[in-house]
């Protein structure tokens, strides 16, 4: 009985290794896909505050002249425009920085 077992073990190993060649191709393909995804992935930095800032609200005050309210609104709009310009500049810089990683 021990002799039969010793003869069957190499046969089973040969059959398993022949099957292993087929799965080796699948493993190599999977490894190539995983490697490609890892190389293509990058951590995009967090958005700066300028990109997520909200426009400040201008609420007219009692007794305030309309032109003063308008002036305060223009100041807040200019501030928000500057924040948007800063965000745009940051986005362009990030695109240039990470364009080489693709």
Tab-separated table of C-alpha atoms in Angstrom:
chain	number	residue	atom	x	y	z
A	1	UNK	CA	0.000	0.000	0.000
A	2	UNK	CA	2.875	2.388	0.753
A	3	UNK	CA	4.336	1.689	-2.707
A	4	UNK	CA	1.064	2.652	-4.394
A	5	UNK	CA	0.979	5.865	-2.391
A	6	UNK	CA	4.560	6.691	-3.349
A	7	UNK	CA	3.741	6.137	-7.013
A	8	UNK	CA	0.522	8.188	-6.879
A	9	UNK	CA	2.130	11.225	-5.188
A	10	UNK	CA	4.422	12.134	-8.148
A	11	UNK	CA	1.552	11.592	-10.611
A	12	UNK	CA	-0.718	13.917	-8.630
A	13	UNK	CA	2.063	16.492	-8.395
A	14	UNK	CA	2.662	16.361	-12.147
A	15	UNK	CA	-1.024	16.780	-12.868
A	16	UNK	CA	-1.259	19.658	-10.411
A	17	UNK	CA	1.749	21.398	-11.960
A	18	UNK	CA	0.269	21.028	-15.455
A	19	UNK	CA	-2.887	22.721	-14.206
A	20	UNK	CA	-0.713	25.286	-12.466
A	21	UNK	CA	0.667	26.466	-15.819
A	22	UNK	CA	-2.786	27.462	-16.934
A	23	UNK	CA	-3.426	29.358	-13.745
A	24	UNK	CA	0.041	30.903	-13.930
A	25	UNK	CA	-1.014	32.822	-17.046
A	26	UNK	CA	-4.105	34.035	-15.253
A	27	UNK	CA	-2.009	35.020	-12.243
A	28	UNK	CA	0.435	36.914	-14.456
A	29	UNK	CA	-2.398	38.758	-16.168
A	30	UNK	CA	-3.943	39.654	-12.824
A	31	UNK	CA	-0.566	40.815	-11.512
A	32	UNK	CA	-0.059	42.968	-14.604
A	33	UNK	CA	-3.476	44.571	-14.160
A	34	UNK	CA	-2.821	45.232	-10.470
A	35	UNK	CA	0.609	46.692	-11.217
A	36	UNK	CA	-0.853	48.953	-13.894
A	37	UNK	CA	-3.581	50.196	-11.583
A	38	UNK	CA	-1.058	50.864	-8.832
A	39	UNK	CA	1.196	52.845	-11.143
A	40	UNK	CA	-1.715	54.815	-12.605
A	41	UNK	CA	-3.161	55.726	-9.199
A	42	UNK	CA	-2.066	58.841	-7.401
A	43	UNK	CA	-3.354	60.671	-4.387
A	44	UNK	CA	-4.806	63.967	-5.504
A	45	UNK	CA	-4.171	66.643	-2.888
A	46	UNK	CA	-6.984	68.158	-0.854
A	47	UNK	CA	-8.742	71.156	-2.322
A	48	UNK	CA	-7.596	74.485	-0.929
A	49	UNK	CA	-10.068	76.626	0.976
A	50	UNK	CA	-10.340	78.962	-2.026
A	51	UNK	CA	-12.051	76.207	-4.007
A	52	UNK	CA	-14.714	75.542	-1.439
A	53	UNK	CA	-15.333	79.050	-0.097
A	54	UNK	CA	-18.853	80.402	-0.246
A	55	UNK	CA	-19.796	83.934	-1.247
A	56	UNK	CA	-20.240	86.137	1.798
A	57	UNK	CA	-23.743	87.464	2.188
A	58	UNK	CA	-24.344	91.194	2.278
A	59	UNK	CA	-27.381	92.045	4.334
A	60	UNK	CA	-28.546	95.640	4.171
A	61	UNK	CA	-28.478	97.424	7.501
A	62	UNK	CA	-31.248	99.653	8.758
A	63	UNK	CA	-30.606	103.203	7.645
A	64	UNK	CA	-27.767	102.191	5.318
A	65	UNK	CA	-27.739	103.803	1.908
A	66	UNK	CA	-28.128	101.499	-1.077
A	67	UNK	CA	-24.771	102.522	-2.540
A	68	UNK	CA	-23.015	101.410	0.661
A	69	UNK	CA	-24.739	98.036	0.502
A	70	UNK	CA	-23.765	97.779	-3.150
A	71	UNK	CA	-20.181	98.717	-2.286
A	72	UNK	CA	-20.004	96.040	0.424
A	73	UNK	CA	-21.435	93.479	-2.006
A	74	UNK	CA	-18.826	94.398	-4.624
A	75	UNK	CA	-16.048	93.942	-2.074
A	76	UNK	CA	-17.289	90.473	-1.107
A	77	UNK	CA	-17.711	89.550	-4.791
A	78	UNK	CA	-14.163	90.725	-5.546
A	79	UNK	CA	-12.858	88.679	-2.626
A	80	UNK	CA	-14.642	85.585	-3.900
A	81	UNK	CA	-13.370	86.205	-7.429
A	82	UNK	CA	-9.828	86.326	-6.059
A	83	UNK	CA	-10.393	83.045	-4.216
A	84	UNK	CA	-11.653	81.475	-7.445
A	85	UNK	CA	-8.572	82.753	-9.318
A	86	UNK	CA	-6.327	81.254	-6.622
A	87	UNK	CA	-8.156	77.938	-6.920
A	88	UNK	CA	-7.824	78.007	-10.707
A	89	UNK	CA	-4.082	78.628	-10.447
A	90	UNK	CA	-3.741	75.797	-7.945
A	91	UNK	CA	-5.713	73.447	-10.213
A	92	UNK	CA	-3.519	74.230	-13.211
A	93	UNK	CA	-0.404	73.660	-11.117
A	94	UNK	CA	-1.763	70.314	-9.846
A	95	UNK	CA	-2.572	69.227	-13.419
A	96	UNK	CA	0.972	69.968	-14.541
A	97	UNK	CA	2.451	68.231	-11.514
A	98	UNK	CA	0.405	65.046	-11.863
A	99	UNK	CA	0.249	64.868	-15.667
A	100	UNK	CA	3.535	62.945	-15.733
A	101	UNK	CA	2.210	60.243	-13.384
A	102	UNK	CA	-0.296	58.836	-15.866
